[in-house]
CSV table of C-alpha atoms in Angstrom, one decimal:
chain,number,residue,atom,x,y,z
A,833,UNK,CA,-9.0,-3.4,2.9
A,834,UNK,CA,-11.8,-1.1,3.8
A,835,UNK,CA,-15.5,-2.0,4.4
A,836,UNK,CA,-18.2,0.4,4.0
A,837,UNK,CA,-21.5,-1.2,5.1
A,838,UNK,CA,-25.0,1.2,4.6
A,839,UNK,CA,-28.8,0.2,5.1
A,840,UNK,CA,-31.0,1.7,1.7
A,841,UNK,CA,-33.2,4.7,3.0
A,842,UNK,CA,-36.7,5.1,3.2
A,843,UNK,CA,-37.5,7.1,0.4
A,844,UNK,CA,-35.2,5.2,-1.6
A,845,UNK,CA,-36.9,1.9,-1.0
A,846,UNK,CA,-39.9,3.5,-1.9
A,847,UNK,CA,-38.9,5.4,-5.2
A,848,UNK,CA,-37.6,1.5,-5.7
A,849,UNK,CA,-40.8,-0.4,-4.9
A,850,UNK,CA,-42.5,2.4,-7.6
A,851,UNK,CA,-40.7,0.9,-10.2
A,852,UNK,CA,-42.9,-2.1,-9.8
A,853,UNK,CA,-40.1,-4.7,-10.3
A,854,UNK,CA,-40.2,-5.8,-6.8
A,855,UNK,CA,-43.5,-7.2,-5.3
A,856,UNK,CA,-42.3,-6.5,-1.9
A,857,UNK,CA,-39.5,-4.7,0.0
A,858,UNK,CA,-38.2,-8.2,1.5
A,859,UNK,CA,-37.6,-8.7,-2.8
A,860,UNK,CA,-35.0,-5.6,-2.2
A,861,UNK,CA,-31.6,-7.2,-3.5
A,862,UNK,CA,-29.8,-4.4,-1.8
A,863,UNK,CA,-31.9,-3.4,0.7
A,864,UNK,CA,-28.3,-4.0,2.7
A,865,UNK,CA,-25.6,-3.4,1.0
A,866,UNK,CA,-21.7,-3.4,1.7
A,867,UNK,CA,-18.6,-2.6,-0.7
A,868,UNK,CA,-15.1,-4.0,0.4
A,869,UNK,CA,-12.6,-2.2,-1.4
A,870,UNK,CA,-8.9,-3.4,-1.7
A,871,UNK,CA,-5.8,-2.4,-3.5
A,872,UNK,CA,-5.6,-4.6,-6.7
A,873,UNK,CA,-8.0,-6.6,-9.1
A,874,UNK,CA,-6.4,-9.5,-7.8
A,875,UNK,CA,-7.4,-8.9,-4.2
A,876,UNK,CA,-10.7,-8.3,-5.6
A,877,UNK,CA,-11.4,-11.8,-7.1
A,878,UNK,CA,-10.0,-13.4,-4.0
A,879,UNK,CA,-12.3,-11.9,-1.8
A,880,UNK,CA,-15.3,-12.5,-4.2
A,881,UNK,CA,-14.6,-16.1,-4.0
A,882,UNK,CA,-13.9,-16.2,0.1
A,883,UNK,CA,-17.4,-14.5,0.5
A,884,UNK,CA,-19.1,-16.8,-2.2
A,885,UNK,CA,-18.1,-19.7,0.1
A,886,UNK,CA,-19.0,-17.8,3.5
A,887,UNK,CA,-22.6,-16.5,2.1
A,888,UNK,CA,-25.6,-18.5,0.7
A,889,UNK,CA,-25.5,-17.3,-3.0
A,890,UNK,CA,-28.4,-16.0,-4.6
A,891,UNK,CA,-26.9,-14.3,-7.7
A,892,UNK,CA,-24.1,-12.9,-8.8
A,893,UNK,CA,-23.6,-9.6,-11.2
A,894,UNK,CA,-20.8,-8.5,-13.2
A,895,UNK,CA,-18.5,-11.6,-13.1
A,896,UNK,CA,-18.5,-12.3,-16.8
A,897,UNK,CA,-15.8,-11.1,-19.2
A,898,UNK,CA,-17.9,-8.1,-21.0
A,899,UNK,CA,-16.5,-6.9,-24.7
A,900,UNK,CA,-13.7,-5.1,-24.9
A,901,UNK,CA,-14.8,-2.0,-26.1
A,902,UNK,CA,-17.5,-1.7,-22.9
A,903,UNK,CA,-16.0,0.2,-20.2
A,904,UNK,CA,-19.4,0.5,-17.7
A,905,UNK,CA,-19.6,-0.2,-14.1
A,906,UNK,CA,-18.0,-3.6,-13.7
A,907,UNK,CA,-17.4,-4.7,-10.2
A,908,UNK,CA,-18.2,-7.6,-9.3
A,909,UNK,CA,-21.4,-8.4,-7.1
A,910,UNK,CA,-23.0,-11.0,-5.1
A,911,UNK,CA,-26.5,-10.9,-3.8
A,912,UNK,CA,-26.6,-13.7,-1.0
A,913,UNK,CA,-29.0,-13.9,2.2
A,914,UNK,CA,-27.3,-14.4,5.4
A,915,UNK,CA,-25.7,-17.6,6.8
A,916,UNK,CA,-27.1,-19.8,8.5
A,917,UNK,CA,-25.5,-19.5,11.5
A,918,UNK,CA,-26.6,-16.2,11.8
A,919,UNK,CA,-30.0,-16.7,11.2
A,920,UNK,CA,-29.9,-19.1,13.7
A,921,UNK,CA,-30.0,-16.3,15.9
A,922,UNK,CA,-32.1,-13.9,13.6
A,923,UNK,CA,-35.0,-15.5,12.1
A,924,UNK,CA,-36.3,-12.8,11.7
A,925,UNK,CA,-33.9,-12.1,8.3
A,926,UNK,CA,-33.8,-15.3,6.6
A,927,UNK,CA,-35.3,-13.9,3.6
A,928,UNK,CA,-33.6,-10.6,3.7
A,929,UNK,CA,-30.9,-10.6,0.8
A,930,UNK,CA,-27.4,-9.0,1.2
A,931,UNK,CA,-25.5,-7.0,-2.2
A,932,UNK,CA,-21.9,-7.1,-2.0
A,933,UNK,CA,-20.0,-5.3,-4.3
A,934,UNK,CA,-15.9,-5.8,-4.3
A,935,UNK,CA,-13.7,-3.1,-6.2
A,936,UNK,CA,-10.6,-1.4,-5.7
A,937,UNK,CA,-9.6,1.9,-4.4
A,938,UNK,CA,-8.7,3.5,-7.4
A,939,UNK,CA,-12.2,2.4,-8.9
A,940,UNK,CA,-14.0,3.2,-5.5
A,941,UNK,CA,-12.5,6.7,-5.7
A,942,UNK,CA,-14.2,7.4,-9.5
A,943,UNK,CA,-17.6,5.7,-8.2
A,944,UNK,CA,-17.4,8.0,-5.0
A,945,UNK,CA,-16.7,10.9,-7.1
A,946,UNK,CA,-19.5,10.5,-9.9
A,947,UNK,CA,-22.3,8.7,-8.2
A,948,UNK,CA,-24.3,11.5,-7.3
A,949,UNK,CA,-23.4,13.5,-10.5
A,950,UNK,CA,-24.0,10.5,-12.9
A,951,UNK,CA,-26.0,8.2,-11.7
A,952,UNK,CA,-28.4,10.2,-9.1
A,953,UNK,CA,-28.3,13.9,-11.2
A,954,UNK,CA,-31.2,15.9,-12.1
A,955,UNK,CA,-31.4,15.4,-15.7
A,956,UNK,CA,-29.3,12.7,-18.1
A,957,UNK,CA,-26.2,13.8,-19.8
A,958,UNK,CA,-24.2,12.1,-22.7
A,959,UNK,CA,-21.2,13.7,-22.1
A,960,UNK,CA,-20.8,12.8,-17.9
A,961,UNK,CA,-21.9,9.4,-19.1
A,962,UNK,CA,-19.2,8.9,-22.1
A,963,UNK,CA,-16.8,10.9,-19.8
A,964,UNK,CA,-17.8,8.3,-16.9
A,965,UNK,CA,-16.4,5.3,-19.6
A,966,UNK,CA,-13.6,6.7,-20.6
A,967,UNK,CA,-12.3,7.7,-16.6
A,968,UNK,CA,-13.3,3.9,-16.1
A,969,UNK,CA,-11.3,2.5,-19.0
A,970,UNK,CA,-8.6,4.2,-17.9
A,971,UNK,CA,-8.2,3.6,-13.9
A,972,UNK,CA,-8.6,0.1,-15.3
A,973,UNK,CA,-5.2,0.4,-16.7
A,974,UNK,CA,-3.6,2.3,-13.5
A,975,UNK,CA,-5.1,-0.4,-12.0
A,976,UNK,CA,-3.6,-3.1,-13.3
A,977,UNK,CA,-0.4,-1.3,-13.7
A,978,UNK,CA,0.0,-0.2,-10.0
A,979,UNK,CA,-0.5,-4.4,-9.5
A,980,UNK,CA,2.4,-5.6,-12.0
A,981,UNK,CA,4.6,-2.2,-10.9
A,982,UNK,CA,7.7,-3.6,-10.4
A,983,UNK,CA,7.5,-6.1,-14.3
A,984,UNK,CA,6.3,-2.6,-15.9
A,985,UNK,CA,8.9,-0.9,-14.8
A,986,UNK,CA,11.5,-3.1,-15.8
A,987,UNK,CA,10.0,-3.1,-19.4
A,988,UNK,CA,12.9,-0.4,-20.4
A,989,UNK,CA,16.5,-0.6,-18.6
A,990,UNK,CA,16.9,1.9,-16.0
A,991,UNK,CA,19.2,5.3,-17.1
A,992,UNK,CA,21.8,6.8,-15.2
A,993,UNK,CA,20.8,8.3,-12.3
A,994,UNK,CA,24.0,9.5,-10.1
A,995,UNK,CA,21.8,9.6,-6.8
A,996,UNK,CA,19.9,6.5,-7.1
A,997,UNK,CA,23.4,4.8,-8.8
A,998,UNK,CA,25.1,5.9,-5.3
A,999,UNK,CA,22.2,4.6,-2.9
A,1000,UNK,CA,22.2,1.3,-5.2
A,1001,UNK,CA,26.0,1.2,-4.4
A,1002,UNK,CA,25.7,1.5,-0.8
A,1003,UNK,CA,22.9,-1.7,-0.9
A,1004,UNK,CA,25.0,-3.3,-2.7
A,1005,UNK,CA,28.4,-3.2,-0.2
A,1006,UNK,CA,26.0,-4.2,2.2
A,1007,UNK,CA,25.2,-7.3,0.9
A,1008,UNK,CA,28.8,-7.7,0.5
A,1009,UNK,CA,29.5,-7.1,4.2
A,1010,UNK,CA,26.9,-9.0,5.3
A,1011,UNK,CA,24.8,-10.9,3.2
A,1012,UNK,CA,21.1,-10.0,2.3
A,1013,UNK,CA,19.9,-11.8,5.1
A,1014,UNK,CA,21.1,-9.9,7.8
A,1015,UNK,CA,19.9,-6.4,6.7
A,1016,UNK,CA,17.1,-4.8,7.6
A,1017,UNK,CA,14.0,-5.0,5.3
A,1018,UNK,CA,13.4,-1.3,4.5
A,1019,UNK,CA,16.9,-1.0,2.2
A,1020,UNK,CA,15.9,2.1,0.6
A,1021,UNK,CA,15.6,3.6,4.2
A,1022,UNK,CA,19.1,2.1,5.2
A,1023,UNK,CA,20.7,3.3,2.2
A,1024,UNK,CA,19.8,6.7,2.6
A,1025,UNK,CA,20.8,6.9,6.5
A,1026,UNK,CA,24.2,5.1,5.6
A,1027,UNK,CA,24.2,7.7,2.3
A,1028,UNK,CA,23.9,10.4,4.8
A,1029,UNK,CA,26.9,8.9,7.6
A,1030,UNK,CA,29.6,8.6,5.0
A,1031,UNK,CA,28.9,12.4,3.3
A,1032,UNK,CA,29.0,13.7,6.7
A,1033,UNK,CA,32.2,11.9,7.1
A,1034,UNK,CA,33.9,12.4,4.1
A,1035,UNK,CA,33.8,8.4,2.8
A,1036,UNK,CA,33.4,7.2,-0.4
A,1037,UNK,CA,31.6,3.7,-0.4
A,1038,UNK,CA,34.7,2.3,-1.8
A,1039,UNK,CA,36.7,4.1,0.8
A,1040,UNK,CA,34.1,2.7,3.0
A,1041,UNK,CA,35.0,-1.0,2.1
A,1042,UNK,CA,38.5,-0.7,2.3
A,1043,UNK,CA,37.8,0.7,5.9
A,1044,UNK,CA,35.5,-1.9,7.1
A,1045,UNK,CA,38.4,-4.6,6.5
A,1046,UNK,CA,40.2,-3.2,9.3
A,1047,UNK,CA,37.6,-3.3,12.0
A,1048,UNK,CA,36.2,-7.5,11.6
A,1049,UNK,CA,35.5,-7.0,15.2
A,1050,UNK,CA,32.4,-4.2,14.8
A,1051,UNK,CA,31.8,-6.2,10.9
A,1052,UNK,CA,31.4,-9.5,12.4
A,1053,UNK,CA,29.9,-8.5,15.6
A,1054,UNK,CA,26.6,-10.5,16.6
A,1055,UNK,CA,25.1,-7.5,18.7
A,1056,UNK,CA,25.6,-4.6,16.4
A,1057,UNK,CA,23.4,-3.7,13.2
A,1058,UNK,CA,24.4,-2.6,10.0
A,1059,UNK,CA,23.8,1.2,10.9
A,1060,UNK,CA,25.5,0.4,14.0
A,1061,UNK,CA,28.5,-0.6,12.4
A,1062,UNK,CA,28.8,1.4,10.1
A,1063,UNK,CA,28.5,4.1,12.4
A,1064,UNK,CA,31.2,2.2,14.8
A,1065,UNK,CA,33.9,2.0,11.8
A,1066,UNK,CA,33.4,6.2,11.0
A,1067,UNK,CA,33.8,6.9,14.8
A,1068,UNK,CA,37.3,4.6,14.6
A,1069,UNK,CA,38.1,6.3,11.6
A,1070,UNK,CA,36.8,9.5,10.7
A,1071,UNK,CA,35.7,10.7,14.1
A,1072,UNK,CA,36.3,14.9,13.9
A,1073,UNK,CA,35.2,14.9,10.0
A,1074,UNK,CA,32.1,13.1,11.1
A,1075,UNK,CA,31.8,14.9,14.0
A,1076,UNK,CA,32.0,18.3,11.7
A,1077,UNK,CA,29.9,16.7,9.0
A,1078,UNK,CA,27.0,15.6,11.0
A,1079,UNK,CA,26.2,19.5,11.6
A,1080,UNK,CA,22.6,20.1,13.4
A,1081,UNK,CA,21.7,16.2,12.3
A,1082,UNK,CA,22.1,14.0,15.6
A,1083,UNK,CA,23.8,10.2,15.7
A,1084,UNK,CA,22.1,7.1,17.8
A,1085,UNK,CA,25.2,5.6,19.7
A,1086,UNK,CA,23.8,2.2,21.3
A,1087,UNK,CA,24.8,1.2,24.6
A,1088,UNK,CA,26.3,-2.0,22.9
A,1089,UNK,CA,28.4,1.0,20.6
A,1090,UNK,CA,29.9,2.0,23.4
A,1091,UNK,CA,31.2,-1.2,24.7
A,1092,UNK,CA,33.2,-1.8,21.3
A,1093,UNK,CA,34.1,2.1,20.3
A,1094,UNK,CA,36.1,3.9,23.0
A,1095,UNK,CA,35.3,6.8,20.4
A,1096,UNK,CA,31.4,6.5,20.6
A,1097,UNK,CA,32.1,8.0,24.7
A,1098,UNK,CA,33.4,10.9,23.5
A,1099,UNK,CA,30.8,12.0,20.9
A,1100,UNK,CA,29.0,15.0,21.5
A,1101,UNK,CA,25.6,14.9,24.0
A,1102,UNK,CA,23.7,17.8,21.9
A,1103,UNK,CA,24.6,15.3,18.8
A,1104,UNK,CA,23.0,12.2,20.5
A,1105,UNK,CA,19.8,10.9,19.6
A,1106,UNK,CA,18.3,10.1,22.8
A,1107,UNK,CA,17.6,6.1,23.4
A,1108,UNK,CA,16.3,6.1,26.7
């Protein structure tokens, strides 16, 4: 979440008060304003609520469903006064009203970007305002998209991909070996490390399998990881391909390694990735 928190100038309090809506600048509704920004609509209402609770409600703006072809400035707001807690402290602002606004980054980007163009420009344009409706009906769908990514993309079957198919393969022995609770939570990251091990070698992940059925001991073992192990088995098995393979790359060999693979001693120092 970000917060940005500002305090209405002067000039524009004055050019505000000129309007004559306001009989006074403690009237203001924004005369303080903040806009919390988070990363999906559904962050968004969450918040709304959380702060509706913490702050004495005056009004709120924008929280009504609006027709579906109007694609204005829709964040929510809420104009509140300060709690009482606070004002127990500050008299001073118990009738000074607060304006929240809540939106999302995607939608805080586009106000950023067209506020002073739009809004605050020198003279009024159709065009900047229709193009202003159409940028916002559209983020609205990235928005809600980039919330629901993982159901969207699933809407069509995934095609053939032989590098993703390989990584996928590689996750998928692993949970094999050793169960999905016992690997690491970045899988995408392990895959690719473990993807990287067994070209250097010269493994298959099939090969791999048939491999690791030989070694229970580094498998099974309670004080290796994955990596670890899988590194353990090439060393047993494939130790000058890998060695070869690995070219300029460099290989963490764990203390705990060494204890169970004669062969991680004898690998290379300039090859080493330095643990301590």
């Amino acid at each position: 979440m970000a917060l940005q928190v500002r305090v209405k100038s002067v000039e524009s309090v004055f050019a505000k008060l000129q309007k004559g809506d306001y009989s006074s600048v403690r009237d203001l509704e924004d005369l303080i304003a903040a806009r919390a920004v988070f990363l999906h609509p559904a962050d968004v209402v969450a918040a709304f609520r959380t702060a509706a609770q913490v702050f004495p409600v005056v009004e709120t703006k924008n929280t009504d469903v609006g027709k579906p072809t109007d694609f204005r400035y829709q964040q929510p707001h809420l104009i509140a006064t300060f709690p009482v807690s606070y004002l127990e402290r500050h008299s001073d602002l118990a009738d000074v009203k607060l304006e929240m606004q809540f939106t999302t980054y995607i939608q805080h980007a586009l106000q950023e970007s067209t506020h002073d163009v739009i809004y605050k420009g020198a003279r009024f344009s159709w065009r900047e305002a229709r193009l202003d409706g159409r940028l916002r009906g559209l983020l609205e769908i990235v928005d809600d998209v980039l919330a629901n990514i993982s159901n969207v993309a699933q809407v069509d079957p995934d095609p053939n991909y032989d590098l993703f198919d390989k990584r996928n393969e590689i996750i998928d022995s692993a949970v094999i070996l050793w169960g999905a609770g016992s690997l690491p939570p970045d899988m995408r990251r392990f895959a690719i490390t473990i993807e990287g091990l067994l070209s250097a070698a010269g493994v298959s992940v099939s090969e791999f399998l048939q491999l690791a059925n030989s070694h229970r001991d580094l498998i099974d073992s309670l004080s290796l990881g994955p990596v670890d192990k899988v590194v353990g088995v090439l060393l047993r098995e494939r130790f000058d391909a890998l060695v070869r393979g690995v070219k300029s790359r460099k290989v963490a060999i764990s203390s705990e390694l060494e204890d169970l693979v004669m062969e991680a001693k004898r690998w290379p120092a300039e090859k080493r990735v330095l643990l301590s």
